[in-house]
PDB file of C-alpha atoms in Angstrom:
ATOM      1  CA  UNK A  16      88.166  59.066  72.966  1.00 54.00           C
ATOM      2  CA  UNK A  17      90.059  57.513  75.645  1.00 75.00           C
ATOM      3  CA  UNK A  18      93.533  57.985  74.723  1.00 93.00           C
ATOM      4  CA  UNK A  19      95.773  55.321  73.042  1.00 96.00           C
ATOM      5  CA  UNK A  20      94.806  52.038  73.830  1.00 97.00           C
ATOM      6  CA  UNK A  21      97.161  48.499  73.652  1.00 97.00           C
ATOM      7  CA  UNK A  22      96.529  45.330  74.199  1.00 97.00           C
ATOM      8  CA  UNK A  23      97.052  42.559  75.721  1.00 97.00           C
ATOM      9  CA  UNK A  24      98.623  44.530  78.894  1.00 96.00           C
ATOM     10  CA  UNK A  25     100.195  41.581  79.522  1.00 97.00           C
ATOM     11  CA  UNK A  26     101.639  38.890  77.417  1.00 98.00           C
ATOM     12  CA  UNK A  27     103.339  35.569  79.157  1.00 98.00           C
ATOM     13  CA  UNK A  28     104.985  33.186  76.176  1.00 98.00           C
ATOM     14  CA  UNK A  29     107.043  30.083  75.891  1.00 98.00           C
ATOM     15  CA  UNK A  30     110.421  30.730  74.142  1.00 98.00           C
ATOM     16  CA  UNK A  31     109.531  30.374  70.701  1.00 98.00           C
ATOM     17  CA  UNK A  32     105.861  30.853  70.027  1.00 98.00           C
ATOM     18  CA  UNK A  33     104.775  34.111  68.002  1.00 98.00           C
ATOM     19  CA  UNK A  34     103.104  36.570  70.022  1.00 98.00           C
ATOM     20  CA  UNK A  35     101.105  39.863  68.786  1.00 98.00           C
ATOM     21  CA  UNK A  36     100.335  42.971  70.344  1.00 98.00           C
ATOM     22  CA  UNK A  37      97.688  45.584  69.073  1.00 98.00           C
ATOM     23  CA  UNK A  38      97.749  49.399  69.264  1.00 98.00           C
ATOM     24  CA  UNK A  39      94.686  51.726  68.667  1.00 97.00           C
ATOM     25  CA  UNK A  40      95.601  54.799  68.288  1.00 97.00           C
ATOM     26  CA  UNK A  41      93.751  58.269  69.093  1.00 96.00           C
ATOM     27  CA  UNK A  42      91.296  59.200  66.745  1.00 92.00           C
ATOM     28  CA  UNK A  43      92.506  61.173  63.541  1.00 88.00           C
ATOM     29  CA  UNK A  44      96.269  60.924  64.900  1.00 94.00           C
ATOM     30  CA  UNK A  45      97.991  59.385  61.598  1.00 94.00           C
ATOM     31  CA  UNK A  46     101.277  59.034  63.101  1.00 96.00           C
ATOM     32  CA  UNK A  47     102.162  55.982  65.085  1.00 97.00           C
ATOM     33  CA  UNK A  48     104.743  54.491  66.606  1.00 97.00           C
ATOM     34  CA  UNK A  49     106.397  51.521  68.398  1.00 97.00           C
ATOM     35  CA  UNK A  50     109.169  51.499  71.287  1.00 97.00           C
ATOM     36  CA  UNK A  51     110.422  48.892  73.633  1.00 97.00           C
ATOM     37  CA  UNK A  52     111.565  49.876  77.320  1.00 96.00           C
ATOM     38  CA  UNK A  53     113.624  47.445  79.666  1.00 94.00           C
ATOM     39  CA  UNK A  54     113.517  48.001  83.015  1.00 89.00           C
ATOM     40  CA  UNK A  55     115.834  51.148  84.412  1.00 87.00           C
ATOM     41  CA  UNK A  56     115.795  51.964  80.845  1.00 92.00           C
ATOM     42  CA  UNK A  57     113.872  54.851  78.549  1.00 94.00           C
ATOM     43  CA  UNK A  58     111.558  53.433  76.178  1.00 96.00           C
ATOM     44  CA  UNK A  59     113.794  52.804  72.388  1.00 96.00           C
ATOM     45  CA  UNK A  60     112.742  53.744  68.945  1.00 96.00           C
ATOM     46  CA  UNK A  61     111.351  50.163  66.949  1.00 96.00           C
ATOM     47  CA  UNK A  62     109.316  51.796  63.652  1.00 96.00           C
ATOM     48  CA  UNK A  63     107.032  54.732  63.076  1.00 96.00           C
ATOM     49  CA  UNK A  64     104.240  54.719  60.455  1.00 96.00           C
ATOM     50  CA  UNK A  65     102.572  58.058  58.922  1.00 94.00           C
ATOM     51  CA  UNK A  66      99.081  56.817  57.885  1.00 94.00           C
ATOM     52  CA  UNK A  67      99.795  53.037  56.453  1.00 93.00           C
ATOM     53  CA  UNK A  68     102.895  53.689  55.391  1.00 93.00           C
ATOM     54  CA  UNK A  69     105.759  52.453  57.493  1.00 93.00           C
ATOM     55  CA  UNK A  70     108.350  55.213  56.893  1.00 92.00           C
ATOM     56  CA  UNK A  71     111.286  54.070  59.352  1.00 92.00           C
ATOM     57  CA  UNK A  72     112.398  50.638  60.920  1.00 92.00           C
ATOM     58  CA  UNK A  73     114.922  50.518  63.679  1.00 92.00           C
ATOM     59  CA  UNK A  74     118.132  48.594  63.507  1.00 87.00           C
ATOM     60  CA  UNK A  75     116.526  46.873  66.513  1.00 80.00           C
ATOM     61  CA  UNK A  76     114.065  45.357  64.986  1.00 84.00           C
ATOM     62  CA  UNK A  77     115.283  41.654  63.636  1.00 88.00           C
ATOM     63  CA  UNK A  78     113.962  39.968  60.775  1.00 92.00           C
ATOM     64  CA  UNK A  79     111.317  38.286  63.744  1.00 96.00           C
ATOM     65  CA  UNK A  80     109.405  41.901  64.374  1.00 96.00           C
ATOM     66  CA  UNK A  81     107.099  42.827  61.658  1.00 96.00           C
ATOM     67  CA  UNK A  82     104.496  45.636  62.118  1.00 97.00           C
ATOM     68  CA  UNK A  83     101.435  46.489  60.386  1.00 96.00           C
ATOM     69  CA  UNK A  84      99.187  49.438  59.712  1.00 96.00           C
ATOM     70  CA  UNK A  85      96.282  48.700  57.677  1.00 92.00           C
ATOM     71  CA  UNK A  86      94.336  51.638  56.603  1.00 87.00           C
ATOM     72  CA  UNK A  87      96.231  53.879  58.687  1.00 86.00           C
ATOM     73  CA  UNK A  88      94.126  52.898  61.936  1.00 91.00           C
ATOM     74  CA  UNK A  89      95.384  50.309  64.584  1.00 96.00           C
ATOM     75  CA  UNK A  90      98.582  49.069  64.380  1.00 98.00           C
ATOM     76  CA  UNK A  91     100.080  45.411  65.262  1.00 98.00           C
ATOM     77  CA  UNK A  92     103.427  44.131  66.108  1.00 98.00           C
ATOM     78  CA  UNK A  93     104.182  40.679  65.605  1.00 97.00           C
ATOM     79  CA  UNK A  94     107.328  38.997  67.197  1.00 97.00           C
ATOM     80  CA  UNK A  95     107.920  35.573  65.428  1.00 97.00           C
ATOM     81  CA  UNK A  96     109.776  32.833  67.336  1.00 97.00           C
ATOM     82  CA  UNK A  97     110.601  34.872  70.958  1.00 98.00           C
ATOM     83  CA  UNK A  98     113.511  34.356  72.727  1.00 97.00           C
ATOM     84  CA  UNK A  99     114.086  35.627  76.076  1.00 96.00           C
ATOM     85  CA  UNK A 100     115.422  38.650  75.184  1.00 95.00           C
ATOM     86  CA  UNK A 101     112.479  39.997  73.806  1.00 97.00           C
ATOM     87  CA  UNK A 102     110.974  40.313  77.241  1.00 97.00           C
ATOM     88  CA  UNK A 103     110.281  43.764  77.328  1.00 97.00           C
ATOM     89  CA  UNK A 104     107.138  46.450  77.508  1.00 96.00           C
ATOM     90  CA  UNK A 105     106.126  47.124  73.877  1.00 97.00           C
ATOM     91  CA  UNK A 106     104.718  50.931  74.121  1.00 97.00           C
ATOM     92  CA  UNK A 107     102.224  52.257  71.078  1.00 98.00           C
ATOM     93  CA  UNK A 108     102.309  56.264  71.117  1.00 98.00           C
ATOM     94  CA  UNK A 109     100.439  58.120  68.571  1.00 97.00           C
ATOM     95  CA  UNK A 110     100.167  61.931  67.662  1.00 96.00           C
ATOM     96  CA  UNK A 111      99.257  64.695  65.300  1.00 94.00           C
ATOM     97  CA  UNK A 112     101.420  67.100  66.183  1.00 91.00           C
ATOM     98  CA  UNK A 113     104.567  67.666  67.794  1.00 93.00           C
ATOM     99  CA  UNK A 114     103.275  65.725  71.537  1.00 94.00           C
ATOM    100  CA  UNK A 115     103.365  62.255  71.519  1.00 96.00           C
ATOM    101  CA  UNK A 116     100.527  60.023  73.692  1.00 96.00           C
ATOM    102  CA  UNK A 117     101.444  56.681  74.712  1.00 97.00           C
ATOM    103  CA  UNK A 118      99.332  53.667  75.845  1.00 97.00           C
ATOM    104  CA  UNK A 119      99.628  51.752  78.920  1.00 95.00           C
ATOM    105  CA  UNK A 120     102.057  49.380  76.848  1.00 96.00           C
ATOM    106  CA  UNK A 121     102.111  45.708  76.902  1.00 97.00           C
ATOM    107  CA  UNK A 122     104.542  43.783  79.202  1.00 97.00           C
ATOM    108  CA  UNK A 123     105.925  40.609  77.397  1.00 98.00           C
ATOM    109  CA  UNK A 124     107.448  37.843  79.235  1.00 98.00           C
ATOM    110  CA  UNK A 125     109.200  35.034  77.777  1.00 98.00           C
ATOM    111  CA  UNK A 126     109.906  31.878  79.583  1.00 97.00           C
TER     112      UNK A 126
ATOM    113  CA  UNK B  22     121.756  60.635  65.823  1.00 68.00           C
ATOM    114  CA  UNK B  23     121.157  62.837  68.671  1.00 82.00           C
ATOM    115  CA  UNK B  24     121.825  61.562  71.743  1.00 92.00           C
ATOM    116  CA  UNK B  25     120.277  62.627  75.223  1.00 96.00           C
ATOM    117  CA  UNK B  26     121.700  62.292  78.335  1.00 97.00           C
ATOM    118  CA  UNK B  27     120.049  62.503  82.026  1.00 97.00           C
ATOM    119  CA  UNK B  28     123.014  61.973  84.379  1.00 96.00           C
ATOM    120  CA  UNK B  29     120.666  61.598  87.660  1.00 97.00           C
ATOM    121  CA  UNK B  30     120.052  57.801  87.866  1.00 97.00           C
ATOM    122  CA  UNK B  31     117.653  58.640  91.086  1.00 97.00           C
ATOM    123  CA  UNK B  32     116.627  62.153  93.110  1.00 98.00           C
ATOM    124  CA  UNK B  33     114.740  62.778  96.357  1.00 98.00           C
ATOM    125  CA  UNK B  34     112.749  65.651  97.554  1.00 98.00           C
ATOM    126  CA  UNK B  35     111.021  66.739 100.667  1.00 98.00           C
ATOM    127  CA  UNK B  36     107.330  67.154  99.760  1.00 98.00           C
ATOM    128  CA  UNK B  37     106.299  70.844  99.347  1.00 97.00           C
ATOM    129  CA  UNK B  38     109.914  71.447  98.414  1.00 98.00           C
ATOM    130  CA  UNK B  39     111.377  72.136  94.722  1.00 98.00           C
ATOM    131  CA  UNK B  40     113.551  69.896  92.806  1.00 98.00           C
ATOM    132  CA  UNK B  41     115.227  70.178  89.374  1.00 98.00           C
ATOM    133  CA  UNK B  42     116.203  67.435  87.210  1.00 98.00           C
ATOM    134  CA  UNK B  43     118.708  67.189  84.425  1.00 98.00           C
ATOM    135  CA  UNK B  44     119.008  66.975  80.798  1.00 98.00           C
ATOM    136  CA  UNK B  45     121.594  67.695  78.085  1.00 98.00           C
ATOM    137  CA  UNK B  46     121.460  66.779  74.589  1.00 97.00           C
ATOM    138  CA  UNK B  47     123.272  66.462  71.349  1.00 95.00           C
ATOM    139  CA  UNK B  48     122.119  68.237  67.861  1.00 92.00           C
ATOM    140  CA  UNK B  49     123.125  69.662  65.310  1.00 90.00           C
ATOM    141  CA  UNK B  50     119.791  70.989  63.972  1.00 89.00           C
ATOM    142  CA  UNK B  51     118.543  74.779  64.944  1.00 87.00           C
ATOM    143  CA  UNK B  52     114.556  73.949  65.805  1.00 89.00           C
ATOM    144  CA  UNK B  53     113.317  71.032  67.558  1.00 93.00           C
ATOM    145  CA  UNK B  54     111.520  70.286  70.344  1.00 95.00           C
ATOM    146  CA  UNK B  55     112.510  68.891  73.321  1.00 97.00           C
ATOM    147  CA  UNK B  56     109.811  66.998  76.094  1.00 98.00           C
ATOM    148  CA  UNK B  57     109.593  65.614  79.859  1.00 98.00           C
ATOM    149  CA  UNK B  58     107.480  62.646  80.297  1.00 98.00           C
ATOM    150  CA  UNK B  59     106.144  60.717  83.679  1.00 97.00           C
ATOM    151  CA  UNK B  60     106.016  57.423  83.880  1.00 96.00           C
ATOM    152  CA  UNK B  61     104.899  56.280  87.533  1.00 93.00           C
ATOM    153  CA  UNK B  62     104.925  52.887  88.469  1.00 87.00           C
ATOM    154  CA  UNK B  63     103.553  50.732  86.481  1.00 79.00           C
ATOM    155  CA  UNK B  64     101.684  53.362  84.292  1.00 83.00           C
ATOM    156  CA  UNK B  65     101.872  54.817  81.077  1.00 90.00           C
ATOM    157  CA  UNK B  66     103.921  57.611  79.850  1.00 94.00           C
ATOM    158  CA  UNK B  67     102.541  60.999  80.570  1.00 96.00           C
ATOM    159  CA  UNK B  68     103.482  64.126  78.830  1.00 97.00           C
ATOM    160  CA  UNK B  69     104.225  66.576  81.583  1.00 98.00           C
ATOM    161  CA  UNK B  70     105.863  69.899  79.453  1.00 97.00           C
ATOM    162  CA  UNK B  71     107.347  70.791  75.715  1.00 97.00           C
ATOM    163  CA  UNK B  72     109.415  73.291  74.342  1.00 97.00           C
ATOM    164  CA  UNK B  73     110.134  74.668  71.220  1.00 95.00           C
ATOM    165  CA  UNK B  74     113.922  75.667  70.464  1.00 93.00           C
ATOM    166  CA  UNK B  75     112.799  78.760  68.330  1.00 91.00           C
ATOM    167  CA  UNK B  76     111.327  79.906  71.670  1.00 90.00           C
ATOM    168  CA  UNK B  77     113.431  81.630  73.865  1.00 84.00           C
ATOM    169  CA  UNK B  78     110.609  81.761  76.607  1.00 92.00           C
ATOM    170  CA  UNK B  79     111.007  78.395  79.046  1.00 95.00           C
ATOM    171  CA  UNK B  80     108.055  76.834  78.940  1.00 95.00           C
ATOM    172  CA  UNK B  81     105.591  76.307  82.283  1.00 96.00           C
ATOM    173  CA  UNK B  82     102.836  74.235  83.065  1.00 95.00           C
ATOM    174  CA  UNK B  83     101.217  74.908  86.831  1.00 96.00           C
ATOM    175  CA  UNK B  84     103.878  73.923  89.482  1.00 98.00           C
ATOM    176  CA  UNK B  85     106.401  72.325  86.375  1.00 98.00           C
ATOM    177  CA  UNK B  86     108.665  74.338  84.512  1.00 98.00           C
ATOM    178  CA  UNK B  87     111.809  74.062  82.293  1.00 98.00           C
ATOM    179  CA  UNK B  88     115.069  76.304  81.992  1.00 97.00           C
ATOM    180  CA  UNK B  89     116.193  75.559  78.266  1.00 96.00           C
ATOM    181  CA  UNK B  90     119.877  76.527  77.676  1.00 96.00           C
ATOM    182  CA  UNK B  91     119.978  76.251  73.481  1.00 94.00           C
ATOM    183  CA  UNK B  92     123.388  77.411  73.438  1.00 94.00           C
ATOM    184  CA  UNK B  93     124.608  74.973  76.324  1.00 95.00           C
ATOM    185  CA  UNK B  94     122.201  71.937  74.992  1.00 96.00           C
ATOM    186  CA  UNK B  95     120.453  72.019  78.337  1.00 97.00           C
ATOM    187  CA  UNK B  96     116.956  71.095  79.415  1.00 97.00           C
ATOM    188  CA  UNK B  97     116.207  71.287  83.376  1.00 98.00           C
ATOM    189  CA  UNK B  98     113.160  70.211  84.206  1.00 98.00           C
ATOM    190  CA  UNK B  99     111.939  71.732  87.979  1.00 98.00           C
ATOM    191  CA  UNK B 100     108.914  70.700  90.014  1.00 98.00           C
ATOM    192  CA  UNK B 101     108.013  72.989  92.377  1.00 98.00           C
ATOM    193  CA  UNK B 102     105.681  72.504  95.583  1.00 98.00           C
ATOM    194  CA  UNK B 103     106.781  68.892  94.912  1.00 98.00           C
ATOM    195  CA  UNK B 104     103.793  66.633  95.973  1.00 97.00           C
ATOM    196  CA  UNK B 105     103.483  62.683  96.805  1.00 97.00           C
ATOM    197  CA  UNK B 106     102.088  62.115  93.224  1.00 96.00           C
ATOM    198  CA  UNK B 107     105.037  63.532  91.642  1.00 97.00           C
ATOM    199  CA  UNK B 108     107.207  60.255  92.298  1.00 97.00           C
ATOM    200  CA  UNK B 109     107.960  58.711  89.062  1.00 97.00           C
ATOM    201  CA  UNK B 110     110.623  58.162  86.527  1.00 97.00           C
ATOM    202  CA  UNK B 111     110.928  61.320  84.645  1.00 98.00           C
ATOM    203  CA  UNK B 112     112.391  61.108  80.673  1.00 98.00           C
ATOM    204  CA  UNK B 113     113.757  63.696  78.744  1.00 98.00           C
ATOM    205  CA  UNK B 114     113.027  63.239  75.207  1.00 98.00           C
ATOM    206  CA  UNK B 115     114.226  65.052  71.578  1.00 96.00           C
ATOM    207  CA  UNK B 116     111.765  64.691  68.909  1.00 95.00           C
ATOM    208  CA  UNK B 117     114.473  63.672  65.578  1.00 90.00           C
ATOM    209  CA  UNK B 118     112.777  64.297  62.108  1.00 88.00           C
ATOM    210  CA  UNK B 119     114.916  62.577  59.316  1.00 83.00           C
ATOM    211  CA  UNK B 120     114.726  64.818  56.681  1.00 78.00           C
ATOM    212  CA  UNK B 121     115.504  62.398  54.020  1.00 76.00           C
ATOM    213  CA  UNK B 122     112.227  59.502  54.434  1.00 75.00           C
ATOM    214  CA  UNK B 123     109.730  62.052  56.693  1.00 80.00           C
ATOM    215  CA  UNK B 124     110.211  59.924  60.022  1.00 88.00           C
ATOM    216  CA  UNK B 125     110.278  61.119  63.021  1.00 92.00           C
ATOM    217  CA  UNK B 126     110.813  59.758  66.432  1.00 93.00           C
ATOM    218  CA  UNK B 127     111.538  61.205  70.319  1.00 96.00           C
ATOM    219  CA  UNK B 128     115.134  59.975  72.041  1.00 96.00           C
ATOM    220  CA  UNK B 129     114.672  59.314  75.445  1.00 97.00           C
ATOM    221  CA  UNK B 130     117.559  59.677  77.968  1.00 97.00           C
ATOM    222  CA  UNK B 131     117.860  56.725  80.408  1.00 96.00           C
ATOM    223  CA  UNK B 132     115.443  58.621  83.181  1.00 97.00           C
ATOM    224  CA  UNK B 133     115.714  60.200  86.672  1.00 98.00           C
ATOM    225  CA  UNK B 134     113.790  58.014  89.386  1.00 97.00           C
ATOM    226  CA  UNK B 135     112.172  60.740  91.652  1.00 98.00           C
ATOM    227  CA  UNK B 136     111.031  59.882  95.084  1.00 98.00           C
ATOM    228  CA  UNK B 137     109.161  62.056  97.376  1.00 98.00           C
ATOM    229  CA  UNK B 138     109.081  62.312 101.067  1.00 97.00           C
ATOM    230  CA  UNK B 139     106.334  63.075 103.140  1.00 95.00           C
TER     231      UNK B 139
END
């Protein structure tokens, strides 16, 4: 096992489109979650799912962000109709104890 | 919510030398755990020490350790024999458990740029 793995790394989109980013986890880690990180900024809470379930959503996250978890494995986060300031790394972490491990994150751009 | 706060925007250090960062939080609870993460340049988030609040003893990890304050809601993180490699932002984080739905997440503070100098 490689560690947690996201992707695309990077994401370029026209205001507008729908983009979506997947997150595989670590093996057997069934907690997952999503943050977002602007630059000169530490990475911010979006949702957390134990297993499938999704147990918290931020306030951050508009009705445009939806995440999924299907049978508790990878994880996607969908962002419906971008605007601008949605440019942002999206970081997947996963864990199965009290450490977190985070992927290398996906840098979205939105022109 | 807990809040956590890193008031150092940006540190130096002369390689080989020792530097300590700075973190303070904001809880009310009486165990939790508290982290430092590395995030160089354009890499991912790396886990560099934990420690436990019901642990009095600060935690160390080779050349990294942490002086935990509980009572003061302090977190230091120092690097010792600081090496080129070390240069990175550096996070403080507080893992929050809501103990109403079974979430849990980490607060970051707003990070310390660290450069080192050869």
């Amino acid at each position: 096992d490689t560690g947690v793995s996201q992707n695309p790394r990077h994401k370029i989109t026209k205001r507008g489109q729908n983009v979506t980013f997947r997150c595989d986890p670590i093996s057997e880690h069934n907690r997952l979650y999503w943050y977002r990180q602007t630059l000169g900024q530490g990475p911010e809470f979006l949702t957390y799912f134990q297993n499938e379930a999704q147990l918290e959503k931020s306030r951050l996250l508009s009705d445009r962000f939806s995440a999924e978890r299907p049978k508790g494995s990878f994880s996607t986060l969908e962002i419906q109709r971008t605007e601008q300031g949605d440019s942002a790394m999206y970081l997947c972490a996963s864990s199965s104890g009290p450490e977190a491990f985070f992927g290398q994150g996906t840098r979205l751009t939105v022109v | 919510a807990q809040t956590v706060t890193q008031s150092q925007p940006e540190m130096s250090v002369q390689e080989a030398e020792t530097v300590t960062l700075s973190c303070t939080y904001d809880t009310s609870e009486s165990d939790y755990y508290l982290f430092w993460y590395k995030q160089p340049p354009s890499r991912q988030m790396i886990l560099v020490i934990r420690q436990e609040a019901y642990k009095q003893q600060n935690a160390t990890e080779n050349r990294f350790s942490v002086n935990f304050q509980k009572a003061a809601k302090s977190f230091s993180l120092k690097i010792s024999d600081s090496q080129l490699g070390d240069a990175a932002m550096y996070f403080c984080a507080y893992r929050e458990i809501s103990k109403l739905g079974g979430s849990e997440k980490l607060v970051f503070g707003k990070g310390t740029k660290l450069t080192v100098n050869p």
